[in-house]
Coordinates of C-alpha atoms (C1' of nucleotides) in Angstrom, one line a residue:
Chain L
X272 CA -9.6 -22.1 -12.5
X273 CA -12.5 -22.3 -15.1
X274 CA -16.0 -23.9 -14.2
X275 CA -18.2 -23.7 -16.6
X276 CA -21.4 -25.7 -18.0
X277 CA -24.5 -23.5 -17.5
X278 CA -25.6 -21.3 -19.9
X279 CA -26.2 -17.8 -18.3
X280 CA -23.8 -14.7 -18.6
X281 CA -20.6 -15.6 -16.6
X282 CA -19.1 -12.3 -15.5
X283 CA -22.5 -10.9 -14.2
X284 CA -22.0 -13.3 -11.2
X285 CA -18.9 -11.3 -10.7
X286 CA -20.2 -7.7 -11.0
X287 CA -23.2 -8.7 -9.0
X288 CA -21.2 -10.1 -5.9
X289 CA -19.0 -7.6 -6.0
X290 CA -21.5 -5.0 -6.0
X291 CA -23.7 -6.9 -3.0
X292 CA -20.8 -7.2 -1.3
X293 CA -19.9 -3.6 -1.5
X294 CA -23.5 -2.6 -0.3
X295 CA -22.6 -4.6 2.8
X296 CA -25.1 -7.4 2.1
X297 CA -22.9 -10.3 3.0
X298 CA -25.3 -12.9 3.3
X299 CA -26.6 -12.4 -0.2
X300 CA -23.3 -12.2 -1.2
X301 CA -22.1 -15.7 -0.2
X302 CA -25.2 -17.2 -1.1
X303 CA -24.2 -15.9 -4.4
X304 CA -21.0 -17.5 -4.4
X305 CA -22.4 -20.7 -3.3
X306 CA -24.8 -20.5 -6.0
X307 CA -22.4 -19.8 -8.7
X308 CA -19.9 -22.2 -7.6
X309 CA -22.8 -25.2 -7.4
X310 CA -24.0 -24.2 -10.9
X311 CA -20.6 -23.7 -12.7
X312 CA -21.0 -20.8 -14.8
X313 CA -19.0 -20.6 -18.0
X314 CA -16.2 -18.2 -18.3
X315 CA -16.8 -17.4 -14.6
X316 CA -13.3 -17.7 -12.8
X317 CA -13.4 -18.5 -9.3
X318 CA -10.6 -16.0 -8.9
X319 CA -12.8 -13.4 -9.6
X320 CA -15.6 -13.6 -7.1
X321 CA -13.1 -15.3 -4.4
X322 CA -11.7 -12.0 -3.0
X323 CA -15.4 -10.6 -2.5
X324 CA -16.7 -13.9 -0.6
X325 CA -13.7 -14.0 1.6
X326 CA -14.3 -10.5 2.8
X327 CA -17.8 -10.8 3.4
X328 CA -17.4 -13.7 5.3
X329 CA -15.1 -11.7 7.5
X330 CA -17.5 -8.9 7.8
X331 CA -19.8 -11.8 9.0
X332 CA -17.4 -12.8 11.5
X333 CA -17.4 -16.0 10.1
X334 CA -13.9 -17.7 10.8
X335 CA -15.0 -21.2 9.3
X336 CA -16.3 -19.9 6.4
X337 CA -13.0 -17.9 5.7
X338 CA -11.1 -21.0 6.3
X339 CA -13.2 -23.3 3.9
X340 CA -12.6 -20.2 1.3
X341 CA -9.0 -20.2 2.4
X342 CA -8.9 -24.1 1.4
X343 CA -10.8 -23.5 -1.9
X344 CA -8.2 -21.3 -2.9
X345 CA -5.5 -23.7 -2.1
X346 CA -7.0 -26.4 -3.9
X347 CA -7.7 -24.0 -6.9
X348 CA -4.1 -23.6 -7.0
X349 CA -4.6 -19.7 -6.4
X350 CA -2.3 -19.5 -3.6
X351 CA 0.2 -18.0 -3.1
X352 CA 0.4 -16.5 -6.7
X353 CA -2.8 -14.2 -7.2
X354 CA -2.3 -11.3 -5.1
X355 CA -6.1 -10.6 -5.2
X356 CA -7.2 -13.5 -3.4
X357 CA -3.8 -13.7 -1.2
X358 CA -4.7 -9.9 0.0
X359 CA -8.6 -10.6 0.6
X360 CA -7.3 -13.4 2.9
X361 CA -4.7 -11.7 4.7
X362 CA -7.2 -8.8 5.2
X363 CA -9.9 -11.3 6.5
X364 CA -7.9 -12.7 9.2
X365 CA -6.6 -9.3 10.2
X366 CA -10.1 -8.4 10.6
X367 CA -11.2 -11.9 12.3
X368 CA -8.4 -11.0 14.6
X369 CA -6.7 -14.1 13.9
X370 CA -3.2 -12.2 13.3
X371 CA -1.2 -15.4 13.4
X372 CA -2.9 -16.9 10.4
X373 CA -2.0 -14.0 8.6
X374 CA 1.3 -14.3 9.6
X375 CA 1.4 -17.8 8.6
X376 CA -0.3 -17.2 5.1
X377 CA 2.2 -14.4 4.6
X378 CA 5.4 -16.5 5.4
X379 CA 4.4 -19.0 2.5
X380 CA 4.5 -16.1 0.1
X381 CA 8.2 -16.4 -1.8
X382 CA 10.3 -13.6 -0.3
X383 CA 10.3 -10.2 -2.6
X384 CA 7.0 -11.6 -4.4
X385 CA 4.6 -10.1 -2.2
X386 CA 2.6 -7.0 -3.8
X387 CA 2.2 -4.1 -2.1
X388 CA -1.5 -5.0 -1.3
X389 CA -0.6 -7.8 0.7
X390 CA 2.0 -5.7 3.3
X391 CA -0.9 -3.2 3.0
X392 CA -3.3 -5.8 4.3
X393 CA -1.0 -7.0 7.2
X394 CA 0.1 -3.8 8.0
X395 CA -3.6 -2.7 8.7
X396 CA -4.0 -6.1 10.5
X397 CA -1.3 -5.4 13.3
X398 CA -2.9 -1.7 13.6
X399 CA -5.9 -3.6 15.1
X400 CA -4.1 -5.0 17.4
X401 CA -3.2 -3.4 21.0
X402 CA 0.6 -3.2 20.9
X403 CA 1.4 -3.2 17.1
X404 CA 4.2 -0.4 16.5
X405 CA 7.4 -2.6 16.5
X406 CA 6.0 -5.1 14.3
X407 CA 4.3 -2.6 11.7
X408 CA 7.5 -0.6 11.5
X409 CA 9.2 -4.0 10.9
X410 CA 6.9 -4.9 8.3
X411 CA 7.6 -1.4 6.7
X412 CA 11.4 -1.9 6.8
X413 CA 11.1 -5.1 5.2
X414 CA 9.0 -3.7 2.4
X415 CA 11.7 -1.0 1.8
X416 CA 14.6 -3.8 2.2
X417 CA 13.0 -5.8 -0.4
X418 CA 12.1 -2.7 -2.4
X419 CA 8.2 -3.8 -2.9
X420 CA 6.9 0.0 -3.6
X421 CA 4.5 1.5 -0.9
X422 CA 1.6 3.6 -1.6
X423 CA -1.0 6.0 0.2
X424 CA -2.7 2.9 1.9
X425 CA 0.5 1.8 3.2
X426 CA 1.0 4.9 4.8
X427 CA -2.8 5.2 6.1
X428 CA -2.3 1.8 7.7
X429 CA 1.3 2.8 9.3
X430 CA 0.9 6.5 10.5
X431 CA -1.9 6.1 13.1
X432 CA 0.1 2.9 14.4
X433 CA 3.0 4.4 14.3
X434 CA 5.2 5.9 17.8
X435 CA 5.4 9.6 18.0
X436 CA 8.8 10.0 17.4
X437 CA 8.4 7.9 14.0
X438 CA 5.9 10.7 12.7
X439 CA 8.6 13.0 11.7
X440 CA 10.9 10.7 9.5
X441 CA 7.8 9.3 8.2
X442 CA 6.3 12.4 7.0
X443 CA 9.6 13.0 5.0
X444 CA 9.4 9.5 3.3
X445 CA 5.9 10.5 2.4
X446 CA 7.4 13.7 1.1
X447 CA 10.0 12.0 -0.8
X448 CA 7.8 9.6 -2.0
X449 CA 5.6 12.2 -3.7
X450 CA 2.8 11.3 -1.4
X451 CA 2.6 13.7 1.3
X452 CA 0.4 15.7 -1.0
X453 CA -2.6 13.0 -1.5
X454 CA -5.2 14.6 0.4
X455 CA -5.8 11.3 2.4
X456 CA -2.3 11.1 3.4
X457 CA -2.2 14.7 4.3
X458 CA -5.0 14.6 6.4
X459 CA -3.7 11.3 8.1
X460 CA -0.5 13.1 9.1
X461 CA -2.4 16.2 10.1
X462 CA -4.3 14.0 12.8
X463 CA -1.3 12.2 13.8
X464 CA 0.5 15.7 14.7
X465 CA -2.8 16.4 16.6
X466 CA -2.6 13.5 18.7
X467 CA 0.8 14.0 20.0
X468 CA -0.1 17.8 20.7
X469 CA 1.8 19.4 17.5
X470 CA -1.1 21.7 17.1
X471 CA 1.5 23.9 15.2
X472 CA 2.4 21.5 12.9
X473 CA -1.0 20.2 12.3
X474 CA -2.2 23.7 11.4
X475 CA 1.1 24.3 9.2
X476 CA 0.1 21.1 7.2
X477 CA -3.6 22.4 6.9
X478 CA -2.2 26.0 5.6
X479 CA 0.2 24.3 2.8
X480 CA -2.8 22.6 1.3
X481 CA -3.9 23.9 -1.8
X482 CA -7.6 24.6 -1.6
X483 CA -8.6 22.2 -4.2
X484 CA -7.1 19.1 -2.2
X485 CA -8.5 20.7 1.0
X486 CA -11.6 18.6 1.4
X487 CA -14.5 18.2 4.4
X488 CA -12.2 15.6 6.0
X489 CA -9.3 18.3 6.1
X490 CA -11.2 20.9 7.8
X491 CA -12.8 18.2 10.8
X492 CA -9.4 16.8 11.1
X493 CA -8.2 20.5 11.7
X494 CA -11.3 21.6 13.9
X495 CA -10.9 18.1 15.9
X496 CA -7.4 19.0 16.5
X497 CA -8.2 22.1 18.1
X498 CA -11.3 20.9 20.3
X499 CA -9.0 17.9 21.3
X500 CA -6.3 20.0 22.4
X501 CA -8.3 22.6 24.2
X502 CA -8.1 25.4 22.0
X503 CA -11.9 26.2 21.8
X504 CA -11.6 29.8 20.6
X505 CA -9.5 28.6 17.5
X506 CA -12.1 25.7 17.1
X507 CA -14.9 28.5 16.9
X508 CA -12.9 30.4 14.5
X509 CA -12.0 27.9 12.2
X510 CA -15.8 26.9 12.0
X511 CA -16.6 30.2 11.0
X512 CA -14.2 30.2 8.3
X513 CA -15.4 26.9 7.3
X514 CA -19.2 28.3 7.0
X515 CA -18.0 31.6 4.9
X516 CA -16.0 29.4 2.5
X517 CA -18.0 27.9 0.1
X518 CA -16.5 24.9 -1.4
X519 CA -17.7 22.4 1.8
X520 CA -20.7 22.0 3.6
X521 CA -20.3 20.9 7.5
X522 CA -21.4 17.3 8.1
X523 CA -22.0 15.4 11.4
X524 CA -18.3 15.0 12.1
X525 CA -17.7 18.9 11.8
X526 CA -20.6 19.5 14.5
X527 CA -19.4 17.0 16.9
X528 CA -16.2 18.7 17.0
X529 CA -17.7 22.4 17.8
X530 CA -20.3 20.7 20.0
X531 CA -17.5 19.1 22.2
X532 CA -16.0 22.7 22.2
X533 CA -19.2 24.4 23.3
X534 CA -19.5 22.0 26.2
X535 CA -16.0 22.6 27.3
X536 CA -17.0 26.1 27.2
X537 CA -20.2 25.8 28.7
X538 CA -21.0 27.8 25.7
X539 CA -24.6 27.2 25.8
X540 CA -25.9 29.8 23.6
X541 CA -23.6 28.7 20.8
X542 CA -24.5 25.1 21.4
X543 CA -28.2 25.4 21.2
X544 CA -28.0 27.3 17.6
X545 CA -26.0 24.7 16.3
X546 CA -28.6 22.2 18.0
X547 CA -31.2 24.2 16.3
X548 CA -29.4 24.1 12.9
X549 CA -29.2 20.1 13.3
X550 CA -32.8 20.1 13.6
X551 CA -33.4 21.2 10.6
X552 CA -31.4 18.9 8.8
X553 CA -33.6 15.4 8.5
X554 CA -30.2 13.6 7.8
X555 CA -28.5 14.5 10.8
X556 CA -31.6 13.2 12.8
X557 CA -30.4 9.5 13.4
X558 CA -26.9 10.4 13.8
X559 CA -26.1 8.7 17.4
X560 CA -22.6 10.2 17.5
X561 CA -24.1 13.6 17.3
X562 CA -27.1 13.1 19.8
X563 CA -24.1 11.7 22.2
X564 CA -22.1 15.3 21.6
X565 CA -25.7 17.1 22.2
X566 CA -26.1 15.3 25.4
X567 CA -23.0 15.9 26.5
X568 CA -23.2 19.8 25.8
X569 CA -26.5 19.9 27.8
X570 CA -24.8 18.0 30.7
X571 CA -21.9 19.8 30.8
X572 CA -23.7 23.3 30.7
X573 CA -26.5 21.8 33.4
X574 CA -29.3 21.4 31.6
X575 CA -29.9 17.8 32.6
X576 CA -33.5 17.6 31.8
X577 CA -32.7 18.6 28.0
X578 CA -29.9 15.9 27.9
X579 CA -32.6 13.4 29.3
X580 CA -35.3 14.1 26.8
X581 CA -32.6 13.8 24.0
X582 CA -31.4 10.5 25.7
X583 CA -35.0 9.5 26.0
X584 CA -35.9 10.0 22.3
X585 CA -33.0 8.6 20.9
X586 CA -33.7 5.6 18.5
X587 CA -30.3 3.7 19.4
X588 CA -28.1 4.6 22.3
X589 CA -24.6 2.9 22.8
X590 CA -22.5 3.0 25.7
X591 CA -21.3 6.6 25.1
X592 CA -25.0 7.7 25.6
X593 CA -25.6 6.1 28.8
X594 CA -22.1 6.9 30.1
X595 CA -22.4 10.6 29.0
X596 CA -26.2 10.8 31.1
X597 CA -24.7 8.5 34.1
X598 CA -21.6 11.1 34.3
X599 CA -23.8 14.1 33.8
X600 CA -26.1 13.2 37.0
X601 CA -23.0 12.3 39.0
X602 CA -21.2 15.7 38.2
X603 CA -24.6 17.7 39.3
X604 CA -24.9 15.7 42.4
X605 CA -27.8 13.3 41.5
X606 CA -26.1 10.1 42.4
X607 CA -29.1 8.4 43.2
X608 CA -30.6 9.2 39.6
X609 CA -27.2 8.4 38.2
X610 CA -27.2 5.0 39.7
X611 CA -30.8 4.4 39.0
X612 CA -29.6 4.8 35.0
X613 CA -26.6 2.6 35.5
X614 CA -29.2 -0.2 36.8
X615 CA -31.2 0.4 33.4
X616 CA -28.3 0.0 31.3
X617 CA -27.2 -3.2 32.7
X618 CA -30.9 -4.4 32.2
X619 CA -31.0 -3.5 28.9
X620 CA -28.2 -5.7 28.3
X621 CA -25.2 -3.2 27.9
X622 CA -22.0 -4.4 29.8
X623 CA -20.2 -1.3 31.2
X624 CA -16.8 -0.8 30.0
X625 CA -13.9 1.0 32.0
X626 CA -15.3 4.4 31.0
X627 CA -18.6 3.7 32.3
X628 CA -17.5 2.5 35.6
X629 CA -15.2 5.7 36.0
X630 CA -18.5 7.8 35.6
X631 CA -20.2 5.5 38.0
X632 CA -17.7 5.7 40.5
X633 CA -17.5 9.6 40.5
X634 CA -21.2 10.0 41.1
X635 CA -20.9 7.7 44.1
X636 CA -18.2 10.0 45.1
X637 CA -19.8 13.4 44.4
X638 CA -23.1 12.0 45.7
X639 CA -22.0 11.0 49.2
X640 CA -22.2 7.2 48.6
X641 CA -19.2 5.7 49.7
X642 CA -20.2 2.3 50.4
X643 CA -22.1 2.4 47.3
X644 CA -19.1 3.1 45.3
X645 CA -16.8 0.6 47.3
X646 CA -19.3 -2.2 46.9
X647 CA -19.1 -1.1 42.6
X648 CA -15.2 -1.1 42.5
X649 CA -15.1 -4.6 44.2
X650 CA -17.6 -5.9 42.2
X651 CA -17.0 -4.7 38.8
X652 CA -14.3 -7.2 37.7
X653 CA -16.2 -10.3 38.6
X654 CA -19.4 -8.9 37.5
X655 CA -18.7 -7.1 34.3
X656 CA -15.2 -7.9 33.6
X657 CA -13.8 -4.6 34.1
X658 CA -10.2 -4.5 35.5
X659 CA -9.6 -1.8 37.8
X660 CA -7.3 1.1 36.3
X661 CA -5.7 4.1 37.6
X662 CA -8.5 6.1 36.5
X663 CA -10.5 3.9 39.0
X664 CA -8.5 4.0 41.8
X665 CA -8.3 7.9 41.5
X666 CA -12.0 7.6 42.0
X667 CA -11.8 5.4 44.7
X668 CA -9.1 7.4 46.4
X669 CA -11.3 10.5 46.2
X670 CA -14.4 8.7 47.3
X671 CA -12.6 7.4 50.6
X672 CA -11.2 10.4 51.0
X673 CA -14.2 12.9 50.6
X674 CA -16.0 10.5 53.1
X675 CA -13.0 11.2 55.9
X676 CA -11.6 7.5 55.4
X677 CA -8.0 8.9 54.7
X678 CA -6.1 5.9 56.1
X679 CA -8.1 3.9 54.5
X680 CA -7.5 5.4 51.0
X681 CA -3.7 5.8 51.9
X682 CA -3.8 1.7 52.6
X683 CA -5.7 1.1 49.0
X684 CA -2.7 3.2 47.4
X685 CA -0.5 1.1 49.2
X686 CA -2.4 -2.3 48.0
X687 CA -2.3 -1.3 44.4
X688 CA -0.8 -3.8 41.7
X689 CA 0.4 -1.1 39.4
X690 CA 2.4 2.1 40.3
X691 CA 0.0 4.7 41.4
X692 CA 0.1 7.9 39.4
X693 CA -0.3 11.8 40.0
X694 CA -4.1 12.1 39.9
X695 CA -4.5 9.1 42.7
X696 CA -2.1 10.7 45.0
X697 CA -3.4 14.2 44.1
X698 CA -7.2 12.9 45.0
X699 CA -5.7 11.9 48.4
X700 CA -4.1 15.5 48.8
X701 CA -7.3 16.9 47.8
X702 CA -9.1 14.7 50.8
X703 CA -6.2 15.7 53.1
X704 CA -7.3 19.6 52.1
X705 CA -11.3 18.8 53.1
X706 CA -10.4 16.8 56.3
X707 CA -7.6 19.2 57.1
X708 CA -4.8 16.7 57.5
X709 CA -1.4 18.2 57.3
X710 CA 0.8 15.1 57.9
X711 CA -0.5 12.9 55.5
X712 CA -1.0 15.7 53.3
X713 CA 2.8 16.2 53.2
X714 CA 3.4 12.6 52.2
X715 CA 0.7 12.8 49.4
X716 CA 2.7 15.9 48.1
X717 CA 6.1 14.6 48.2
X718 CA 4.8 11.4 45.8
X719 CA 2.6 13.5 43.7
X720 CA 5.3 16.1 43.1
X721 CA 7.7 13.4 41.8
X722 CA 5.4 12.6 39.3
X723 CA 4.3 15.8 38.2
X724 CA 7.0 18.3 39.6
X725 CA 5.4 21.1 37.4
X726 CA 1.8 20.8 38.4
X727 CA 1.3 24.2 40.2
X728 CA -2.2 22.9 41.1
X729 CA -0.6 20.7 43.7
X730 CA 1.6 23.0 45.0
X731 CA -1.4 25.7 45.7
X732 CA -3.5 23.0 47.1
X733 CA -0.6 22.0 50.0
X734 CA 0.0 25.7 50.7
X735 CA -3.7 26.0 51.3
X736 CA -3.7 23.1 53.3
X737 CA -1.0 24.9 55.5
X738 CA -2.7 28.1 55.5
X739 CA -5.8 26.4 56.9
X740 CA -3.8 25.0 59.6
X741 CA -2.1 28.3 60.1
X742 CA 1.0 27.1 59.4
X743 CA 2.6 29.9 57.9
X744 CA 6.1 28.0 57.8
X745 CA 4.5 25.8 55.5
X746 CA 2.9 28.4 53.2
X747 CA 6.4 29.9 52.9
X748 CA 8.4 26.8 51.9
X749 CA 6.0 25.9 49.4
X750 CA 6.2 28.9 47.8
X751 CA 10.0 29.0 48.0
X752 CA 10.0 25.5 46.3
X753 CA 7.7 27.2 43.4
X754 CA 10.2 30.1 43.1
X755 CA 13.1 27.8 43.0
X756 CA 11.7 25.7 40.3
X757 CA 10.2 28.6 38.3
X758 CA 6.6 27.7 38.7
X759 CA 4.0 30.5 39.0
X760 CA 0.4 30.3 40.1
X761 CA -2.0 30.1 37.2
X762 CA -4.2 32.8 37.6
X763 CA -7.7 30.8 37.8
X764 CA -10.5 32.4 36.3
X765 CA -14.0 32.0 35.9
X766 CA -16.2 33.6 33.9
X767 CA -20.9 33.9 33.6
X768 CA -22.5 34.4 30.5
X769 CA -24.8 37.2 31.5
X770 CA -27.1 38.9 29.0
X771 CA -24.7 38.6 26.2
X772 CA -21.9 39.8 28.2
X773 CA -19.2 37.8 29.7
X774 CA -18.3 38.5 33.0
X775 CA -14.7 37.8 34.1
X776 CA -13.7 36.8 37.6
X777 CA -9.9 36.1 38.8
X778 CA -9.3 35.2 42.5
X779 CA -9.5 37.8 44.9
X780 CA -10.6 39.8 42.3
X781 CA -12.2 43.2 43.1
X782 CA -12.2 45.2 39.7
X783 CA -15.9 44.0 38.9
X784 CA -18.0 47.2 39.6
X785 CA -20.4 45.0 41.8
X786 CA -17.4 43.7 43.7
X787 CA -18.5 45.0 47.3
X788 CA -21.9 43.1 47.0
X789 CA -20.7 40.2 45.2
X790 CA -18.2 39.7 48.5
X791 CA -20.9 40.2 50.8
X792 CA -22.8 37.3 49.0
X793 CA -19.7 35.0 49.0
X794 CA -19.5 35.5 52.9
X795 CA -23.2 35.0 53.3
X796 CA -23.2 31.7 51.1
X797 CA -20.5 30.5 53.1
X798 CA -21.9 31.2 56.2
X799 CA -25.0 29.4 55.2
X800 CA -23.3 26.4 53.7
X801 CA -21.3 26.2 57.0
X802 CA -24.5 27.0 59.4
X803 CA -22.4 29.4 61.2
X804 CA -23.3 32.8 61.3
X805 CA -20.1 33.4 63.9
X806 CA -18.1 33.0 60.8
X807 CA -19.8 35.3 58.7
X808 CA -19.2 38.3 61.3
X809 CA -15.6 37.0 62.0
X810 CA -14.1 36.9 58.7
X811 CA -15.7 40.2 58.0
X812 CA -14.1 41.9 60.7
X813 CA -10.5 40.6 60.5
X814 CA -9.7 39.9 57.0
X815 CA -8.8 43.4 55.3
X816 CA -8.1 42.9 52.5
X817 CA -10.4 40.1 52.1
X818 CA -8.4 37.1 50.5
X819 CA -9.4 33.2 49.5
X820 CA -12.1 34.1 47.3
X821 CA -12.0 31.7 44.5
X822 CA -13.0 33.0 41.3
X823 CA -15.6 30.6 40.9
X824 CA -17.1 31.7 44.0
X825 CA -17.0 35.4 43.0
X826 CA -18.5 34.6 39.6
X827 CA -21.8 32.4 41.7
X828 CA -22.4 35.5 43.6
X829 CA -22.3 37.7 40.8
X830 CA -24.8 35.2 39.0
X831 CA -27.3 35.2 42.2
X832 CA -27.1 38.7 42.5
X833 CA -28.1 39.4 38.8
X834 CA -30.9 36.8 38.0
X835 CA -34.3 35.8 38.8
X836 CA -34.8 32.9 41.2
X837 CA -34.7 29.7 39.3
X838 CA -32.7 31.1 36.2
X839 CA -29.7 29.5 34.7
X840 CA -26.4 30.2 36.0
X841 CA -23.5 28.7 34.0
X842 CA -20.0 29.1 35.8
X843 CA -16.9 28.1 33.6
X844 CA -13.8 28.2 35.5
X845 CA -10.1 27.6 34.9
X846 CA -9.9 28.2 31.2
X847 CA -7.2 29.7 29.5
X848 CA -8.6 33.4 29.6
X849 CA -7.7 33.7 26.1
X850 CA -11.1 32.2 25.1
X851 CA -13.0 35.4 26.1
X852 CA -11.5 37.4 22.9
X853 CA -13.4 34.7 20.8
X854 CA -15.4 36.2 18.1
X855 CA -18.8 34.2 19.3
X856 CA -18.5 35.1 22.8
X857 CA -19.0 38.2 22.4
X858 CA -22.6 39.9 22.6
Chain U
dG1468 C1' -10.7 -6.8 -8.3
dT1469 C1' -6.9 -6.1 -3.3
dA1470 C1' -5.4 -2.6 1.1
dG1471 C1' -8.3 2.5 3.5
dG1472 C1' -8.0 9.0 6.1
dG1473 C1' -11.7 12.7 9.8
dT1474 C1' -16.1 11.6 14.8
dT1475 C1' -18.3 11.2 20.8
dA1476 C1' -18.0 9.5 26.8
dG1477 C1' -13.6 9.6 31.4

DNA sequence: GTAGGGTTAG
């Protein structure tokens, strides 16, 4: 359709509108569109400016405007034939979460006349919906049946939403269409493999990429892959390689991956180096994601004051910033401060999500505030619209359990609207250990082992409960089941970074040069905690050799023996011992 | 001109 009266150069509006919309100035874009229509510029086709206007309306969440533009398109005779208008509308309805409208529009397109871009828009729209993979795969199959060519964009929309089993066949499809070597597609495949834990496949893809196709995103995806799969040593190794390979410069996303690994390892010194590097780059200064990663680093390494300073100085805080800080106070036993911060978050108008509530409940649990925790748990649905998930139940079972209310914890599990999972029964089992309840422990163990038959931790826990109760028959039985199922006790290890040297401790480990002093220290500490000097003497005499010494206790004792009062001791436990050979952890 | 890959908290 041509609308033309005015004298100004028509196509200028088209170009300006696109640029303005692309720059994110959507209000201006819509104003310009209205202006162009009203003044009917010559040689200006509505079809050339309508797609940008439609997408601007969607970007501003203006459903009525999108619907108006839709009817304008109909009146102008642009639907369903104009592929650009059609695709923009499909994309707009998808982004406005009006998927039914998108589907209805798509159905009006004559079969096999729909362009690739229309399918792509609809697939992306379905990918935004919570349970979408069947619908998406159906769309893709229909595309192939109707011989509509697919492209890289199709795969980028399809792959992240596809179920794990569909990834390898889709990889094959991409390969045969000569799309698997397109950087964006191979990066996407890499993250898909990462997400399902297929780290080796991801690495293989990474290694197979020729250097000129390996871009910053490829490096970031591989680093995040290692980080998310807990392979800390590999993260630091790859980051090191990246820094020495001149072609790409790390960006904020790279550093977030590395920082999360430092947080996981408690590698405070490396993390601080990265923080220092960041502080010299003004462009990183306003990156909220990066600040959140730094908060998490300091929180996990025990430097709450530094974490809080970063938090306080942030120009913008997201719910992630608040949650990281609340969780930090919670995990270090500052329950009151955690709740104060939570109240403040509510005050500034941030509505907590499920994860924020997990951090609140666990702060209550670790801070011994059972009543407060129960209050938050029972009110969170009405107050904040957070429906309790299994993670919340696990927190509350832990909370009741620690407080000695084992029966109530059991009743809560029984009353759950969904089936309890391993961590929930595990929390009850842990509470049984604290309160020495063998009967309930046996019941909880039976359930937890049905759900997680190979989780060695639960066997060890029950064995220790029997051992505490002097029930050696039980200990033997648990050991027999473990043997029968081919399960081996994971050697728990803890380490301390002291003066640039890493000191590793295993449970009941006597190999350290200071072993004698360390064991003395543990016994003293235990006696202090129990406020029972009798125990110190008795355990010392009767236990030869000494057993039941957690690796973590040994590491803490070592730290206390070798540092000044008030010095920071960071103990990291239960990591795969392989991380200790990492290059960055050496002095 | 349309569709779009990598990022933090539990």
